[in-house]
Short mmCIF file of C-alpha atoms in Angstrom, two decimals:
data_model
loop_
_atom_site.label_atom_id
_atom_site.label_comp_id
_atom_site.label_asym_id
_atom_site.label_seq_id
_atom_site.Cartn_x
_atom_site.Cartn_y
_atom_site.Cartn_z
CA ASP A 1 7.35 -28.78 39.54
CA TYR A 2 6.00 -25.77 37.70
CA THR A 3 5.61 -22.37 39.31
CA HIS A 4 4.00 -20.57 36.35
CA ILE A 5 1.45 -21.32 33.69
CA VAL A 6 1.71 -19.07 30.64
CA VAL A 7 -1.43 -18.44 28.60
CA ALA A 8 -0.97 -16.71 25.22
CA TYR A 9 -3.97 -15.09 23.56
CA THR A 10 -4.27 -13.61 20.08
CA GLY A 11 -7.19 -11.44 19.04
CA GLU A 12 -8.21 -9.37 16.04
CA LEU A 13 -9.95 -6.03 15.82
CA ASN A 14 -13.46 -6.28 14.42
CA GLU A 15 -15.63 -3.86 12.47
CA ASN A 16 -16.37 -1.89 15.64
CA ALA A 17 -12.74 -0.81 16.11
CA LYS A 18 -12.10 2.92 16.25
CA THR A 19 -9.77 4.10 13.51
CA GLY A 20 -7.09 6.53 14.58
CA GLN A 21 -8.67 7.52 17.88
CA LYS A 22 -6.15 9.14 20.20
CA GLU A 23 -7.02 6.65 22.93
CA GLY A 24 -6.97 3.70 20.52
CA ASN A 25 -8.91 0.52 21.25
CA PRO A 26 -8.37 -0.56 24.87
CA ASN A 27 -8.66 -4.26 25.59
CA GLU A 28 -8.60 -6.02 28.93
CA VAL A 29 -8.12 -9.65 29.79
CA TYR A 30 -8.11 -11.73 32.95
CA LEU A 31 -8.32 -15.42 33.74
CA GLU A 32 -10.56 -17.22 36.15
CA PHE A 33 -9.34 -20.52 37.53
CA SER A 34 -10.44 -23.13 40.00
CA ASN A 35 -8.84 -23.14 43.42
CA ASN A 36 -10.36 -26.48 44.23
CA PRO A 37 -11.27 -29.00 41.52
CA ASN A 38 -13.67 -30.63 43.98
CA GLY A 39 -15.40 -27.42 44.99
CA GLU A 40 -16.94 -24.26 43.61
CA GLY A 41 -14.29 -21.75 44.60
CA PHE A 42 -12.31 -19.92 41.96
CA GLY A 43 -9.60 -17.34 41.67
CA ARG A 44 -8.99 -14.51 39.21
CA THR A 45 -5.80 -12.99 37.87
CA GLU A 46 -5.20 -9.27 37.78
CA LYS A 47 -6.50 -7.55 34.67
CA GLN A 48 -4.03 -6.90 31.87
CA TYR A 49 -4.60 -4.01 29.47
CA VAL A 50 -3.52 -3.65 25.86
CA VAL A 51 -4.30 -0.69 23.61
CA VAL A 52 -4.47 -1.39 19.88
CA PHE A 53 -4.42 1.29 17.17
CA THR A 54 -5.55 1.10 13.56
CA TYR A 55 -5.37 3.61 10.71
CA THR A 56 -6.71 4.60 7.29
CA LEU A 57 -4.71 5.12 4.11
CA ASN A 58 -6.06 7.45 1.43
CA GLY A 59 -4.51 7.48 -2.01
CA LEU A 60 -5.35 10.78 -3.73
CA LYS A 61 -5.32 10.59 -7.53
CA TYR A 62 -4.79 13.86 -9.36
CA ASP A 63 -3.68 15.25 -12.69
CA GLY A 64 0.06 15.88 -12.40
CA ASN A 65 -0.17 18.65 -15.00
CA PHE A 66 -1.83 20.83 -12.32
CA ASP A 67 0.20 22.75 -9.76
CA SER A 68 -1.91 21.34 -6.92
CA TYR A 69 -4.32 18.50 -6.25
CA GLU A 70 -7.41 20.54 -5.52
CA LYS A 71 -10.87 19.42 -6.62
CA GLU A 72 -10.52 20.29 -10.32
CA ALA A 73 -7.35 18.19 -10.55
CA ARG A 74 -8.81 15.01 -9.00
CA LEU A 75 -9.01 11.88 -11.14
CA ALA A 76 -11.68 9.19 -10.93
CA GLY A 77 -11.44 5.67 -12.31
CA ALA A 78 -7.84 4.78 -11.46
CA LYS A 79 -7.51 1.17 -10.30
CA PHE A 80 -5.15 0.07 -7.55
CA VAL A 81 -4.17 -2.98 -5.55
CA LEU A 82 -2.64 -2.67 -2.08
CA LEU A 83 0.32 -5.04 -1.60
CA ASN A 84 1.97 -6.07 1.65
CA SER A 85 5.55 -5.23 2.60
CA THR A 86 6.99 -8.17 0.64
CA GLN A 87 4.70 -7.51 -2.35
CA ASN A 88 3.56 -11.14 -2.51
CA LYS A 89 0.04 -10.72 -1.12
CA ALA A 90 -2.85 -8.38 -1.89
CA ALA A 91 -5.28 -6.72 0.50
CA LEU A 92 -8.80 -8.09 0.35
CA VAL A 93 -11.08 -5.16 1.11
CA ALA A 94 -14.81 -5.00 1.80
CA PHE A 95 -16.91 -2.66 -0.30
CA GLY A 96 -16.57 0.61 1.54
CA GLY A 97 -12.84 0.25 2.09
CA THR A 98 -12.41 -1.85 5.24
CA PHE A 99 -9.42 -4.20 5.19
CA ILE A 100 -10.35 -7.89 5.64
CA GLU A 101 -7.21 -9.96 5.17
CA TRP A 102 -4.15 -10.61 3.01
CA VAL A 103 -4.69 -13.05 0.14
CA ASP A 104 -2.42 -14.74 -2.39
CA LEU A 105 -1.94 -13.14 -5.77
CA PRO A 106 -4.24 -14.40 -8.57
CA GLY A 107 -3.30 -17.85 -9.79
CA ASN A 108 -0.74 -18.06 -6.95
CA ALA A 109 1.57 -15.89 -9.04
CA GLU A 110 4.99 -15.31 -7.49
CA SER A 111 5.10 -11.65 -8.53
CA TYR A 112 2.53 -8.94 -9.19
CA ALA A 113 4.29 -8.39 -12.52
CA ASP A 114 2.96 -11.79 -13.67
CA VAL A 115 -0.69 -10.84 -13.04
CA THR A 116 -2.81 -9.42 -15.86
CA LEU A 117 -5.45 -6.72 -15.49
CA GLU A 118 -8.14 -9.27 -16.29
CA GLU A 119 -6.94 -11.58 -13.51
CA TRP A 120 -7.01 -8.72 -11.00
CA ASN A 121 -10.51 -7.69 -12.06
CA ASN A 122 -11.84 -11.25 -11.79
CA MET A 123 -10.76 -11.77 -8.17
CA TYR A 124 -13.76 -11.76 -5.81
CA ALA A 125 -15.70 -9.86 -8.44
CA ASP A 126 -19.18 -10.70 -7.06
CA ALA A 127 -18.57 -11.40 -3.39
CA GLY A 128 -19.09 -8.00 -1.76
CA ARG A 129 -15.32 -7.66 -1.45
CA ASP A 130 -12.45 -7.07 -3.83
CA VAL A 131 -8.72 -6.58 -4.17
CA VAL A 132 -9.16 -3.90 -6.84
CA LEU A 133 -9.68 -0.39 -5.46
CA THR A 134 -11.04 2.32 -7.78
CA SER A 135 -10.58 6.04 -7.16
CA SER A 136 -13.86 7.82 -6.47
CA SER A 137 -15.31 10.93 -8.12
CA ILE A 138 -13.08 13.00 -5.82
CA GLY A 139 -10.01 10.91 -6.61
CA ILE A 140 -9.84 8.96 -3.33
CA VAL A 141 -8.76 5.33 -2.89
CA ARG A 142 -9.49 4.42 0.74
CA ILE A 143 -8.36 1.47 2.88
CA SER A 144 -9.11 1.47 6.61
CA GLY A 145 -8.10 -0.96 9.33
CA LEU A 146 -4.35 -0.93 8.64
CA ASP A 147 -1.50 -1.23 11.10
CA ASP A 148 1.55 1.05 11.08
CA ASP A 149 3.61 -0.87 8.57
CA GLU A 150 5.04 -0.79 5.06
CA TYR A 151 2.70 -1.11 2.07
CA TYR A 152 2.78 -0.73 -1.71
CA LEU A 153 0.06 0.88 -3.81
CA LEU A 154 0.17 -0.76 -7.24
CA GLU A 155 -1.68 1.02 -10.03
CA ILE A 156 -3.07 -1.55 -12.47
CA GLU A 157 -5.08 0.82 -14.68
CA ALA A 158 -4.83 4.58 -15.16
CA PRO A 159 -7.75 6.89 -15.97
CA ALA A 160 -8.46 7.20 -19.68
CA GLY A 161 -5.95 9.46 -21.41
CA TYR A 162 -3.34 9.19 -18.64
CA ASN A 163 -0.13 7.22 -18.27
CA MET A 164 0.00 4.54 -15.60
CA LEU A 165 2.49 4.78 -12.74
CA LYS A 166 5.66 2.89 -13.65
CA ALA A 167 6.20 1.21 -10.28
CA PRO A 168 4.34 0.55 -7.03
CA VAL A 169 4.33 3.45 -4.58
CA LYS A 170 5.93 2.51 -1.26
CA VAL A 171 4.02 3.87 1.73
CA SER A 172 5.39 3.50 5.26
CA ILE A 173 2.75 4.36 7.87
CA THR A 174 4.38 5.44 11.10
CA SER A 175 2.66 6.13 14.41
CA VAL A 176 4.13 7.84 17.45
CA LEU A 177 2.73 6.56 20.74
CA GLN A 178 3.27 8.06 24.16
CA HIS A 179 3.11 5.82 27.22
CA VAL A 180 0.90 7.10 30.00
CA ASN A 181 0.12 5.91 33.49
CA PHE A 182 -3.18 7.40 34.60
CA TYR A 183 -4.34 6.20 37.99
CA GLY A 184 -7.35 3.94 37.58
CA SER A 185 -7.16 4.07 33.80
CA ASN A 186 -6.87 1.13 31.46
CA GLN A 187 -4.80 3.12 28.94
CA ASP A 188 -1.10 2.49 28.66
CA GLN A 189 -0.42 4.66 25.59
CA ILE A 190 -1.97 7.36 23.43
CA LEU A 191 -1.44 8.40 19.81
CA THR A 192 0.54 11.64 19.48
CA ASP A 193 1.53 11.66 15.80
CA LEU A 194 0.81 9.78 12.60
CA TYR A 195 2.48 10.17 9.21
CA ALA A 196 3.39 8.35 6.01
CA ILE A 197 6.76 8.27 4.29
CA VAL A 198 6.40 7.83 0.53
CA ASN A 199 9.09 6.04 -1.48
CA ASP A 200 11.59 6.40 1.39
CA ASP A 201 11.46 10.23 1.22
CA ALA A 202 11.91 10.73 4.97
CA GLU A 203 12.52 14.47 4.54
CA ASN A 204 8.95 15.07 3.37
CA PRO A 205 6.58 12.97 5.50
CA MET A 206 2.83 13.23 4.91
CA HIS A 207 1.46 14.07 8.36
CA CYS A 208 -2.04 13.33 9.56
CA THR A 209 -3.60 16.72 10.39
CA MET A 210 -6.42 15.27 12.51
CA LEU A 211 -5.33 12.40 14.75
CA GLY A 212 -8.95 11.64 15.60
CA GLY A 213 -9.50 10.52 12.02
CA GLY A 214 -6.32 8.45 11.93
CA THR A 215 -5.93 8.99 8.20
CA VAL A 216 -2.79 9.58 6.16
CA THR A 217 -3.24 10.87 2.61
CA VAL A 218 -0.73 10.13 -0.13
CA PRO A 219 -0.93 12.19 -3.36
CA LEU A 220 -0.58 10.06 -6.51
CA ALA A 221 -0.10 11.94 -9.77
CA ASN A 222 -0.92 10.75 -13.27
CA PHE A 223 0.24 12.63 -16.36
CA SER A 224 -1.56 12.79 -19.67
CA GLY A 225 0.12 12.50 -23.04
CA THR A 226 2.11 9.88 -24.92
CA THR A 227 5.28 8.47 -23.44
CA LEU A 228 7.59 5.69 -24.56
CA PRO A 229 7.77 2.92 -21.94
CA GLU A 230 10.98 2.58 -19.97
CA THR A 231 10.38 -1.12 -19.43
CA GLY A 232 9.12 -3.56 -21.98
CA GLY A 233 9.96 -1.20 -24.82
CA ILE A 234 12.13 -3.70 -26.65
CA GLY A 235 10.81 -2.53 -30.01
CA THR A 236 12.13 0.96 -29.33
CA THR A 237 15.49 -0.43 -28.24
CA ILE A 238 15.78 -2.56 -31.35
CA PHE A 239 14.80 0.43 -33.50
CA PHE A 240 17.56 2.63 -32.09
CA ALA A 241 20.08 -0.20 -32.11
CA ALA A 242 19.26 -1.09 -35.71
CA GLY A 243 19.49 2.57 -36.67
CA GLY A 244 22.93 2.74 -35.09
CA VAL A 245 24.10 -0.32 -37.00
CA LEU A 246 22.82 1.15 -40.25
CA ALA A 247 24.64 4.40 -39.57
CA VAL A 248 27.88 2.57 -38.83
CA GLY A 249 27.37 0.44 -41.94
CA ALA A 250 26.89 3.52 -44.07
CA GLY A 251 30.10 4.98 -42.66
CA ILE A 252 32.06 1.82 -43.47
CA LEU A 253 30.58 1.75 -46.98
CA LEU A 254 31.55 5.37 -47.56
CA VAL A 255 35.13 4.75 -46.45
CA VAL A 256 35.43 1.64 -48.65
CA ARG A 257 34.12 3.52 -51.68
CA LYS A 258 36.59 6.35 -51.12
CA ARG A 259 39.45 3.86 -50.88
CA VAL A 260 38.34 2.08 -54.05
CA LYS A 261 38.19 5.38 -55.91
CA SER A 262 41.65 6.42 -54.73
CA GLU A 263 43.13 3.04 -55.75
CA ASN A 264 41.57 3.29 -59.22
CA LYS A 265 43.27 6.62 -59.68
#
C-alpha cells in the first residue's frame, strides 16, 4: 500500500550552459503518467524548477618581481593541472578551457607528487582535450564550467628563467545566492556575489567584479633567480650537516692537541 512514488533524476549541464549569469541556468521537470493502463488518458505532475549555476576560474601568471600584474608583468608558458578537493583527480579540459570531467592521475598514481612532467604532458596529448593547461600570451589559464567548490592549481612547469611554485594553490570558489519568489517565474534564486578564497586567506577574497561573466581571477606569481629547494634538497642538507661535523671535529682535534702539548710540558 504505497501512497507515493519517488522519481530521482540527475542531469548535467552541457556546452550551452550560461557561465555566471545572474539568473543561472533554469531547468524544469514534470512527469506524465497514465491514469488508465487500458485507455489513453494521462495525468501530469506540477512542474518543478531548479536553477543551476556554473563559473569560470582564471589563473593569472605574472612576474612576482613587479609591483603589480599589469600587461608587462604577465607570463606565458606556465603549465598547470587543476586538481579536485582531495587532490587525487585531475580536470580533463577541452581545448578552449571548458571542463569535461575528473579523471584519475596518470598511471593511477596515488599522489600528484608521484607524477612526472612527461606523464602529465602525455595524457590525452592528441585528443582535442588535455589535463595540462598552459598560460596564454597574456598570462591566463582558464577553466570554465566549474561549481562553487574547493580546487587546487598545481604548477608542473614554470616559464623559462622562473622558479616553480612550491605547492599547489588552494582556491575555494564561493557563490552567494539569494532566493526569490517572482510570481509566474521559474527562478528560485539569483547570483548576488561570487569570490575566491586563496590558500585559506579569508580576509582577502578575490571578488568577481562582473557577475554576468561569472569569473574569479587568482593572481599566481613566479619569481626569477636561483633558489635552493626547500624540499628534495638532501644534498644541501648533507653539505651543511657534514660541514658542521667537520667543524666539531676540528674543535675536538684542537682541544686534544692543546692537552697533549700541556702534558708534554
